[in-house]
Amino acid sequence: MENEKMMVTLSVKELDDLIYNTTYRAMKRALNNHFHGIVPFFNKMNDDLETIVKEIDYLKLRKQEE
């Protein structure tokens, strides 16, 4: 069965759906493997952004003091 080949014809919509679903599954698997789901990923991203904003505010304050 390993060497068995098959030819398939798909409409443009079917091909688009196949690519979308394959990409979605790969993205979901990557998020689960690397970030243990999307919610913790967004929480970490939000925490990182808050840290960056605090650092920028601190730098602005130091710049004003000079």
mmCIF file with all atom_site columns, N, CA and C in Angstrom:
data_model
loop_
_atom_site.group_PDB
_atom_site.id
_atom_site.type_symbol
_atom_site.label_atom_id
_atom_site.label_alt_id
_atom_site.label_comp_id
_atom_site.label_asym_id
_atom_site.label_entity_id
_atom_site.label_seq_id
_atom_site.pdbx_PDB_ins_code
_atom_site.Cartn_x
_atom_site.Cartn_y
_atom_site.Cartn_z
_atom_site.occupancy
_atom_site.B_iso_or_equiv
_atom_site.pdbx_formal_charge
_atom_site.auth_seq_id
_atom_site.auth_comp_id
_atom_site.auth_asym_id
_atom_site.auth_atom_id
_atom_site.pdbx_PDB_model_num
ATOM 1   N N  . MET A 1 1  ? 0.807   -1.202 0.000  1.00 0.00 ? 1  MET A N  1
ATOM 2   C CA . MET A 1 1  ? 0.000   0.000  0.000  1.00 0.00 ? 1  MET A CA 1
ATOM 3   C C  . MET A 1 1  ? 0.853   1.270  0.000  1.00 0.00 ? 1  MET A C  1
ATOM 4   N N  . GLU A 1 2  ? 2.099   1.164  0.407  1.00 0.00 ? 2  GLU A N  1
ATOM 5   C CA . GLU A 1 2  ? 2.946   2.345  0.496  1.00 0.00 ? 2  GLU A CA 1
ATOM 6   C C  . GLU A 1 2  ? 3.170   2.996  -0.857 1.00 0.00 ? 2  GLU A C  1
ATOM 7   N N  . ASN A 1 3  ? 3.269   2.204  -1.900 1.00 0.00 ? 3  ASN A N  1
ATOM 8   C CA . ASN A 1 3  ? 3.558   2.740  -3.223 1.00 0.00 ? 3  ASN A CA 1
ATOM 9   C C  . ASN A 1 3  ? 2.290   3.031  -4.018 1.00 0.00 ? 3  ASN A C  1
ATOM 10  N N  . GLU A 1 4  ? 1.163   2.842  -3.408 1.00 0.00 ? 4  GLU A N  1
ATOM 11  C CA . GLU A 1 4  ? -0.094  3.070  -4.102 1.00 0.00 ? 4  GLU A CA 1
ATOM 12  C C  . GLU A 1 4  ? -0.314  4.562  -4.304 1.00 0.00 ? 4  GLU A C  1
ATOM 13  N N  . LYS A 1 5  ? -0.719  4.937  -5.525 1.00 0.00 ? 5  LYS A N  1
ATOM 14  C CA . LYS A 1 5  ? -0.933  6.349  -5.834 1.00 0.00 ? 5  LYS A CA 1
ATOM 15  C C  . LYS A 1 5  ? -2.369  6.566  -6.244 1.00 0.00 ? 5  LYS A C  1
ATOM 16  N N  . MET A 1 6  ? -2.839  7.782  -6.039 1.00 0.00 ? 6  MET A N  1
ATOM 17  C CA . MET A 1 6  ? -4.207  8.121  -6.352 1.00 0.00 ? 6  MET A CA 1
ATOM 18  C C  . MET A 1 6  ? -4.229  9.547  -6.892 1.00 0.00 ? 6  MET A C  1
ATOM 19  N N  . MET A 1 7  ? -5.067  9.802  -7.874 1.00 0.00 ? 7  MET A N  1
ATOM 20  C CA . MET A 1 7  ? -5.220  11.145 -8.399 1.00 0.00 ? 7  MET A CA 1
ATOM 21  C C  . MET A 1 7  ? -6.583  11.654 -7.949 1.00 0.00 ? 7  MET A C  1
ATOM 22  N N  . VAL A 1 8  ? -6.586  12.885 -7.445 1.00 0.00 ? 8  VAL A N  1
ATOM 23  C CA . VAL A 1 8  ? -7.810  13.479 -6.921 1.00 0.00 ? 8  VAL A CA 1
ATOM 24  C C  . VAL A 1 8  ? -8.037  14.802 -7.630 1.00 0.00 ? 8  VAL A C  1
ATOM 25  N N  . THR A 1 9  ? -9.281  15.078 -7.950 1.00 0.00 ? 9  THR A N  1
ATOM 26  C CA . THR A 1 9  ? -9.606  16.387 -8.518 1.00 0.00 ? 9  THR A CA 1
ATOM 27  C C  . THR A 1 9  ? -10.447 17.142 -7.500 1.00 0.00 ? 9  THR A C  1
ATOM 28  N N  . LEU A 1 10 ? -10.112 18.409 -7.335 1.00 0.00 ? 10 LEU A N  1
ATOM 29  C CA . LEU A 1 10 ? -10.816 19.257 -6.378 1.00 0.00 ? 10 LEU A CA 1
ATOM 30  C C  . LEU A 1 10 ? -11.195 20.555 -7.065 1.00 0.00 ? 10 LEU A C  1
ATOM 31  N N  . SER A 1 11 ? -12.308 21.114 -6.630 1.00 0.00 ? 11 SER A N  1
ATOM 32  C CA . SER A 1 11 ? -12.657 22.455 -7.094 1.00 0.00 ? 11 SER A CA 1
ATOM 33  C C  . SER A 1 11 ? -11.766 23.445 -6.356 1.00 0.00 ? 11 SER A C  1
ATOM 34  N N  . VAL A 1 12 ? -11.763 24.682 -6.796 1.00 0.00 ? 12 VAL A N  1
ATOM 35  C CA . VAL A 1 12 ? -10.962 25.713 -6.128 1.00 0.00 ? 12 VAL A CA 1
ATOM 36  C C  . VAL A 1 12 ? -11.424 25.866 -4.681 1.00 0.00 ? 12 VAL A C  1
ATOM 37  N N  . LYS A 1 13 ? -12.717 25.845 -4.429 1.00 0.00 ? 13 LYS A N  1
ATOM 38  C CA . LYS A 1 13 ? -13.240 25.974 -3.059 1.00 0.00 ? 13 LYS A CA 1
ATOM 39  C C  . LYS A 1 13 ? -12.818 24.789 -2.205 1.00 0.00 ? 13 LYS A C  1
ATOM 40  N N  . GLU A 1 14 ? -12.900 23.588 -2.760 1.00 0.00 ? 14 GLU A N  1
ATOM 41  C CA . GLU A 1 14 ? -12.493 22.407 -2.000 1.00 0.00 ? 14 GLU A CA 1
ATOM 42  C C  . GLU A 1 14 ? -10.999 22.459 -1.663 1.00 0.00 ? 14 GLU A C  1
ATOM 43  N N  . LEU A 1 15 ? -10.184 22.893 -2.623 1.00 0.00 ? 15 LEU A N  1
ATOM 44  C CA . LEU A 1 15 ? -8.757  23.028 -2.373 1.00 0.00 ? 15 LEU A CA 1
ATOM 45  C C  . LEU A 1 15 ? -8.489  24.094 -1.319 1.00 0.00 ? 15 LEU A C  1
ATOM 46  N N  . ASP A 1 16 ? -9.184  25.218 -1.418 1.00 0.00 ? 16 ASP A N  1
ATOM 47  C CA . ASP A 1 16 ? -9.039  26.287 -0.433 1.00 0.00 ? 16 ASP A CA 1
ATOM 48  C C  . ASP A 1 16 ? -9.429  25.793 0.957  1.00 0.00 ? 16 ASP A C  1
ATOM 49  N N  . ASP A 1 17 ? -10.553 25.070 1.045  1.00 0.00 ? 17 ASP A N  1
ATOM 50  C CA . ASP A 1 17 ? -10.990 24.515 2.337  1.00 0.00 ? 17 ASP A CA 1
ATOM 51  C C  . ASP A 1 17 ? -9.960  23.531 2.893  1.00 0.00 ? 17 ASP A C  1
ATOM 52  N N  . LEU A 1 18 ? -9.395  22.697 2.022  1.00 0.00 ? 18 LEU A N  1
ATOM 53  C CA . LEU A 1 18 ? -8.393  21.724 2.448  1.00 0.00 ? 18 LEU A CA 1
ATOM 54  C C  . LEU A 1 18 ? -7.158  22.430 2.999  1.00 0.00 ? 18 LEU A C  1
ATOM 55  N N  . ILE A 1 19 ? -6.688  23.457 2.295  1.00 0.00 ? 19 ILE A N  1
ATOM 56  C CA . ILE A 1 19 ? -5.519  24.216 2.760  1.00 0.00 ? 19 ILE A CA 1
ATOM 57  C C  . ILE A 1 19 ? -5.834  24.922 4.071  1.00 0.00 ? 19 ILE A C  1
ATOM 58  N N  . TYR A 1 20 ? -7.010  25.554 4.160  1.00 0.00 ? 20 TYR A N  1
ATOM 59  C CA . TYR A 1 20 ? -7.396  26.265 5.382  1.00 0.00 ? 20 TYR A CA 1
ATOM 60  C C  . TYR A 1 20 ? -7.452  25.305 6.567  1.00 0.00 ? 20 TYR A C  1
ATOM 61  N N  . ASN A 1 21 ? -8.125  24.173 6.388  1.00 0.00 ? 21 ASN A N  1
ATOM 62  C CA . ASN A 1 21 ? -8.283  23.226 7.500  1.00 0.00 ? 21 ASN A CA 1
ATOM 63  C C  . ASN A 1 21 ? -6.951  22.615 7.911  1.00 0.00 ? 21 ASN A C  1
ATOM 64  N N  . THR A 1 22 ? -6.085  22.330 6.950  1.00 0.00 ? 22 THR A N  1
ATOM 65  C CA . THR A 1 22 ? -4.763  21.784 7.263  1.00 0.00 ? 22 THR A CA 1
ATOM 66  C C  . THR A 1 22 ? -3.943  22.811 8.032  1.00 0.00 ? 22 THR A C  1
ATOM 67  N N  . THR A 1 23 ? -3.975  24.058 7.575  1.00 0.00 ? 23 THR A N  1
ATOM 68  C CA . THR A 1 23 ? -3.241  25.128 8.246  1.00 0.00 ? 23 THR A CA 1
ATOM 69  C C  . THR A 1 23 ? -3.789  25.367 9.641  1.00 0.00 ? 23 THR A C  1
ATOM 70  N N  . TYR A 1 24 ? -5.114  25.363 9.777  1.00 0.00 ? 24 TYR A N  1
ATOM 71  C CA . TYR A 1 24 ? -5.745  25.580 11.083 1.00 0.00 ? 24 TYR A CA 1
ATOM 72  C C  . TYR A 1 24 ? -5.329  24.490 12.067 1.00 0.00 ? 24 TYR A C  1
ATOM 73  N N  . ARG A 1 25 ? -5.356  23.241 11.619 1.00 0.00 ? 25 ARG A N  1
ATOM 74  C CA . ARG A 1 25 ? -4.965  22.141 12.506 1.00 0.00 ? 25 ARG A CA 1
ATOM 75  C C  . ARG A 1 25 ? -3.504  22.251 12.908 1.00 0.00 ? 25 ARG A C  1
ATOM 76  N N  . ALA A 1 26 ? -2.637  22.616 11.957 1.00 0.00 ? 26 ALA A N  1
ATOM 77  C CA . ALA A 1 26 ? -1.209  22.758 12.268 1.00 0.00 ? 26 ALA A CA 1
ATOM 78  C C  . ALA A 1 26 ? -0.985  23.899 13.251 1.00 0.00 ? 26 ALA A C  1
ATOM 79  N N  . MET A 1 27 ? -1.689  25.017 13.041 1.00 0.00 ? 27 MET A N  1
ATOM 80  C CA . MET A 1 27 ? -1.546  26.164 13.943 1.00 0.00 ? 27 MET A CA 1
ATOM 81  C C  . MET A 1 27 ? -2.038  25.802 15.341 1.00 0.00 ? 27 MET A C  1
ATOM 82  N N  . LYS A 1 28 ? -3.172  25.134 15.412 1.00 0.00 ? 28 LYS A N  1
ATOM 83  C CA . LYS A 1 28 ? -3.735  24.753 16.714 1.00 0.00 ? 28 LYS A CA 1
ATOM 84  C C  . LYS A 1 28 ? -2.794  23.785 17.437 1.00 0.00 ? 28 LYS A C  1
ATOM 85  N N  . ARG A 1 29 ? -2.227  22.852 16.699 1.00 0.00 ? 29 ARG A N  1
ATOM 86  C CA . ARG A 1 29 ? -1.293  21.894 17.293 1.00 0.00 ? 29 ARG A CA 1
ATOM 87  C C  . ARG A 1 29 ? -0.033  22.615 17.788 1.00 0.00 ? 29 ARG A C  1
ATOM 88  N N  . ALA A 1 30 ? 0.463   23.553 16.999 1.00 0.00 ? 30 ALA A N  1
ATOM 89  C CA . ALA A 1 30 ? 1.660   24.309 17.411 1.00 0.00 ? 30 ALA A CA 1
ATOM 90  C C  . ALA A 1 30 ? 1.373   25.140 18.651 1.00 0.00 ? 30 ALA A C  1
ATOM 91  N N  . LEU A 1 31 ? 0.224   25.800 18.690 1.00 0.00 ? 31 LEU A N  1
ATOM 92  C CA . LEU A 1 31 ? -0.117  26.603 19.862 1.00 0.00 ? 31 LEU A CA 1
ATOM 93  C C  . LEU A 1 31 ? -0.245  25.731 21.099 1.00 0.00 ? 31 LEU A C  1
ATOM 94  N N  . ASN A 1 32 ? -0.864  24.572 20.948 1.00 0.00 ? 32 ASN A N  1
ATOM 95  C CA . ASN A 1 32 ? -1.019  23.678 22.091 1.00 0.00 ? 32 ASN A CA 1
ATOM 96  C C  . ASN A 1 32 ? 0.329   23.128 22.551 1.00 0.00 ? 32 ASN A C  1
ATOM 97  N N  . ASN A 1 33 ? 1.195   22.803 21.599 1.00 0.00 ? 33 ASN A N  1
ATOM 98  C CA . ASN A 1 33 ? 2.502   22.240 21.958 1.00 0.00 ? 33 ASN A CA 1
ATOM 99  C C  . ASN A 1 33 ? 3.431   23.278 22.560 1.00 0.00 ? 33 ASN A C  1
ATOM 100 N N  . HIS A 1 34 ? 3.428   24.483 22.007 1.00 0.00 ? 34 HIS A N  1
ATOM 101 C CA . HIS A 1 34 ? 4.392   25.484 22.438 1.00 0.00 ? 34 HIS A CA 1
ATOM 102 C C  . HIS A 1 34 ? 3.870   26.416 23.526 1.00 0.00 ? 34 HIS A C  1
ATOM 103 N N  . PHE A 1 35 ? 2.591   26.673 23.521 1.00 0.00 ? 35 PHE A N  1
ATOM 104 C CA . PHE A 1 35 ? 2.029   27.641 24.470 1.00 0.00 ? 35 PHE A CA 1
ATOM 105 C C  . PHE A 1 35 ? 0.941   27.036 25.344 1.00 0.00 ? 35 PHE A C  1
ATOM 106 N N  . HIS A 1 36 ? 0.695   25.753 25.208 1.00 0.00 ? 36 HIS A N  1
ATOM 107 C CA . HIS A 1 36 ? -0.343  25.053 25.982 1.00 0.00 ? 36 HIS A CA 1
ATOM 108 C C  . HIS A 1 36 ? -1.713  25.717 25.810 1.00 0.00 ? 36 HIS A C  1
ATOM 109 N N  . GLY A 1 37 ? -2.017  26.110 24.591 1.00 0.00 ? 37 GLY A N  1
ATOM 110 C CA . GLY A 1 37 ? -3.322  26.695 24.279 1.00 0.00 ? 37 GLY A CA 1
ATOM 111 C C  . GLY A 1 37 ? -3.210  28.174 23.962 1.00 0.00 ? 37 GLY A C  1
ATOM 112 N N  . ILE A 1 38 ? -4.266  28.712 23.412 1.00 0.00 ? 38 ILE A N  1
ATOM 113 C CA . ILE A 1 38 ? -4.254  30.094 22.931 1.00 0.00 ? 38 ILE A CA 1
ATOM 114 C C  . ILE A 1 38 ? -4.432  31.103 24.065 1.00 0.00 ? 38 ILE A C  1
ATOM 115 N N  . VAL A 1 39 ? -5.238  30.790 25.063 1.00 0.00 ? 39 VAL A N  1
ATOM 116 C CA . VAL A 1 39 ? -5.499  31.750 26.141 1.00 0.00 ? 39 VAL A CA 1
ATOM 117 C C  . VAL A 1 39 ? -4.229  32.075 26.926 1.00 0.00 ? 39 VAL A C  1
ATOM 118 N N  . PRO A 1 40 ? -3.470  31.087 27.368 1.00 0.00 ? 40 PRO A N  1
ATOM 119 C CA . PRO A 1 40 ? -2.220  31.422 28.054 1.00 0.00 ? 40 PRO A CA 1
ATOM 120 C C  . PRO A 1 40 ? -1.252  32.208 27.160 1.00 0.00 ? 40 PRO A C  1
ATOM 121 N N  . PHE A 1 41 ? -1.265  31.897 25.857 1.00 0.00 ? 41 PHE A N  1
ATOM 122 C CA . PHE A 1 41 ? -0.418  32.634 24.918 1.00 0.00 ? 41 PHE A CA 1
ATOM 123 C C  . PHE A 1 41 ? -0.794  34.109 24.912 1.00 0.00 ? 41 PHE A C  1
ATOM 124 N N  . PHE A 1 42 ? -2.091  34.401 24.815 1.00 0.00 ? 42 PHE A N  1
ATOM 125 C CA . PHE A 1 42 ? -2.535  35.793 24.817 1.00 0.00 ? 42 PHE A CA 1
ATOM 126 C C  . PHE A 1 42 ? -2.276  36.457 26.168 1.00 0.00 ? 42 PHE A C  1
ATOM 127 N N  . ASN A 1 43 ? -2.427  35.720 27.247 1.00 0.00 ? 43 ASN A N  1
ATOM 128 C CA . ASN A 1 43 ? -2.125  36.277 28.569 1.00 0.00 ? 43 ASN A CA 1
ATOM 129 C C  . ASN A 1 43 ? -0.658  36.663 28.671 1.00 0.00 ? 43 ASN A C  1
ATOM 130 N N  . LYS A 1 44 ? 0.219   35.792 28.181 1.00 0.00 ? 44 LYS A N  1
ATOM 131 C CA . LYS A 1 44 ? 1.655   36.108 28.204 1.00 0.00 ? 44 LYS A CA 1
ATOM 132 C C  . LYS A 1 44 ? 1.950   37.304 27.316 1.00 0.00 ? 44 LYS A C  1
ATOM 133 N N  . MET A 1 45 ? 1.344   37.355 26.147 1.00 0.00 ? 45 MET A N  1
ATOM 134 C CA . MET A 1 45 ? 1.555   38.481 25.250 1.00 0.00 ? 45 MET A CA 1
ATOM 135 C C  . MET A 1 45 ? 1.100   39.777 25.911 1.00 0.00 ? 45 MET A C  1
ATOM 136 N N  . ASN A 1 46 ? -0.035  39.747 26.586 1.00 0.00 ? 46 ASN A N  1
ATOM 137 C CA . ASN A 1 46 ? -0.551  40.924 27.277 1.00 0.00 ? 46 ASN A CA 1
ATOM 138 C C  . ASN A 1 46 ? 0.394   41.349 28.402 1.00 0.00 ? 46 ASN A C  1
ATOM 139 N N  . ASP A 1 47 ? 0.880   40.390 29.172 1.00 0.00 ? 47 ASP A N  1
ATOM 140 C CA . ASP A 1 47 ? 1.835   40.705 30.248 1.00 0.00 ? 47 ASP A CA 1
ATOM 141 C C  . ASP A 1 47 ? 3.106   41.338 29.684 1.00 0.00 ? 47 ASP A C  1
ATOM 142 N N  . ASP A 1 48 ? 3.596   40.788 28.575 1.00 0.00 ? 48 ASP A N  1
ATOM 143 C CA . ASP A 1 48 ? 4.795   41.344 27.949 1.00 0.00 ? 48 ASP A CA 1
ATOM 144 C C  . ASP A 1 48 ? 4.547   42.771 27.468 1.00 0.00 ? 48 ASP A C  1
ATOM 145 N N  . LEU A 1 49 ? 3.394   43.018 26.873 1.00 0.00 ? 49 LEU A N  1
ATOM 146 C CA . LEU A 1 49 ? 3.071   44.366 26.405 1.00 0.00 ? 49 LEU A CA 1
ATOM 147 C C  . LEU A 1 49 ? 2.964   45.350 27.567 1.00 0.00 ? 49 LEU A C  1
ATOM 148 N N  . GLU A 1 50 ? 2.367   44.917 28.678 1.00 0.00 ? 50 GLU A N  1
ATOM 149 C CA . GLU A 1 50 ? 2.274   45.781 29.853 1.00 0.00 ? 50 GLU A CA 1
ATOM 150 C C  . GLU A 1 50 ? 3.672   46.123 30.381 1.00 0.00 ? 50 GLU A C  1
ATOM 151 N N  . THR A 1 51 ? 4.563   45.153 30.382 1.00 0.00 ? 51 THR A N  1
ATOM 152 C CA . THR A 1 51 ? 5.943   45.396 30.823 1.00 0.00 ? 51 THR A CA 1
ATOM 153 C C  . THR A 1 51 ? 6.622   46.406 29.910 1.00 0.00 ? 51 THR A C  1
ATOM 154 N N  . ILE A 1 52 ? 6.424   46.263 28.614 1.00 0.00 ? 52 ILE A N  1
ATOM 155 C CA . ILE A 1 52 ? 7.027   47.197 27.656 1.00 0.00 ? 52 ILE A CA 1
ATOM 156 C C  . ILE A 1 52 ? 6.497   48.605 27.869 1.00 0.00 ? 52 ILE A C  1
ATOM 157 N N  . VAL A 1 53 ? 5.193   48.742 28.081 1.00 0.00 ? 53 VAL A N  1
ATOM 158 C CA . VAL A 1 53 ? 4.601   50.063 28.313 1.00 0.00 ? 53 VAL A CA 1
ATOM 159 C C  . VAL A 1 53 ? 5.182   50.686 29.579 1.00 0.00 ? 53 VAL A C  1
ATOM 160 N N  . LYS A 1 54 ? 5.334   49.902 30.648 1.00 0.00 ? 54 LYS A N  1
ATOM 161 C CA . LYS A 1 54 ? 5.919   50.413 31.893 1.00 0.00 ? 54 LYS A CA 1
ATOM 162 C C  . LYS A 1 54 ? 7.358   50.869 31.672 1.00 0.00 ? 54 LYS A C  1
ATOM 163 N N  . GLU A 1 55 ? 8.109   50.086 30.908 1.00 0.00 ? 55 GLU A N  1
ATOM 164 C CA . GLU A 1 55 ? 9.499   50.462 30.640 1.00 0.00 ? 55 GLU A CA 1
ATOM 165 C C  . GLU A 1 55 ? 9.570   51.744 29.812 1.00 0.00 ? 55 GLU A C  1
ATOM 166 N N  . ILE A 1 56 ? 8.702   51.896 28.856 1.00 0.00 ? 56 ILE A N  1
ATOM 167 C CA . ILE A 1 56 ? 8.674   53.115 28.041 1.00 0.00 ? 56 ILE A CA 1
ATOM 168 C C  . ILE A 1 56 ? 8.312   54.316 28.908 1.00 0.00 ? 56 ILE A C  1
ATOM 169 N N  . ASP A 1 57 ? 7.321   54.167 29.780 1.00 0.00 ? 57 ASP A N  1
ATOM 170 C CA . ASP A 1 57 ? 6.948   55.260 30.682 1.00 0.00 ? 57 ASP A CA 1
ATOM 171 C C  . ASP A 1 57 ? 8.114   55.646 31.589 1.00 0.00 ? 57 ASP A C  1
ATOM 172 N N  . TYR A 1 58 ? 8.837   54.649 32.087 1.00 0.00 ? 58 TYR A N  1
ATOM 173 C CA . TYR A 1 58 ? 9.995   54.911 32.939 1.00 0.00 ? 58 TYR A CA 1
ATOM 174 C C  . TYR A 1 58 ? 11.067  55.675 32.169 1.00 0.00 ? 58 TYR A C  1
ATOM 175 N N  . LEU A 1 59 ? 11.325  55.252 30.933 1.00 0.00 ? 59 LEU A N  1
ATOM 176 C CA . LEU A 1 59 ? 12.330  55.937 30.120 1.00 0.00 ? 59 LEU A CA 1
ATOM 177 C C  . LEU A 1 59 ? 11.910  57.379 29.797 1.00 0.00 ? 59 LEU A C  1
ATOM 178 N N  . LYS A 1 60 ? 10.623  57.585 29.559 1.00 0.00 ? 60 LYS A N  1
ATOM 179 C CA . LYS A 1 60 ? 10.136  58.943 29.306 1.00 0.00 ? 60 LYS A CA 1
ATOM 180 C C  . LYS A 1 60 ? 10.330  59.815 30.532 1.00 0.00 ? 60 LYS A C  1
ATOM 181 N N  . LEU A 1 61 ? 10.037  59.274 31.697 1.00 0.00 ? 61 LEU A N  1
ATOM 182 C CA . LEU A 1 61 ? 10.199  60.014 32.952 1.00 0.00 ? 61 LEU A CA 1
ATOM 183 C C  . LEU A 1 61 ? 11.669  60.370 33.169 1.00 0.00 ? 61 LEU A C  1
ATOM 184 N N  . ARG A 1 62 ? 12.562  59.420 32.940 1.00 0.00 ? 62 ARG A N  1
ATOM 185 C CA . ARG A 1 62 ? 13.995  59.696 33.100 1.00 0.00 ? 62 ARG A CA 1
ATOM 186 C C  . ARG A 1 62 ? 14.465  60.749 32.111 1.00 0.00 ? 62 ARG A C  1
ATOM 187 N N  . LYS A 1 63 ? 13.942  60.709 30.902 1.00 0.00 ? 63 LYS A N  1
ATOM 188 C CA . LYS A 1 63 ? 14.321  61.669 29.887 1.00 0.00 ? 63 LYS A CA 1
ATOM 189 C C  . LYS A 1 63 ? 13.880  63.083 30.292 1.00 0.00 ? 63 LYS A C  1
ATOM 190 N N  . GLN A 1 64 ? 12.693  63.185 30.882 1.00 0.00 ? 64 GLN A N  1
ATOM 191 C CA . GLN A 1 64 ? 12.175  64.477 31.332 1.00 0.00 ? 64 GLN A CA 1
ATOM 192 C C  . GLN A 1 64 ? 13.008  65.028 32.492 1.00 0.00 ? 64 GLN A C  1
ATOM 193 N N  . GLU A 1 65 ? 13.529  64.146 33.329 1.00 0.00 ? 65 GLU A N  1
ATOM 194 C CA . GLU A 1 65 ? 14.315  64.565 34.479 1.00 0.00 ? 65 GLU A CA 1
ATOM 195 C C  . GLU A 1 65 ? 15.689  65.102 34.066 1.00 0.00 ? 65 GLU A C  1
ATOM 196 N N  . GLU A 1 66 ? 16.161  64.735 32.888 1.00 0.00 ? 66 GLU A N  1
ATOM 197 C CA . GLU A 1 66 ? 17.501  65.167 32.466 1.00 0.00 ? 66 GLU A CA 1
ATOM 198 C C  . GLU A 1 66 ? 17.543  66.608 32.087 1.00 0.00 ? 66 GLU A C  1
#
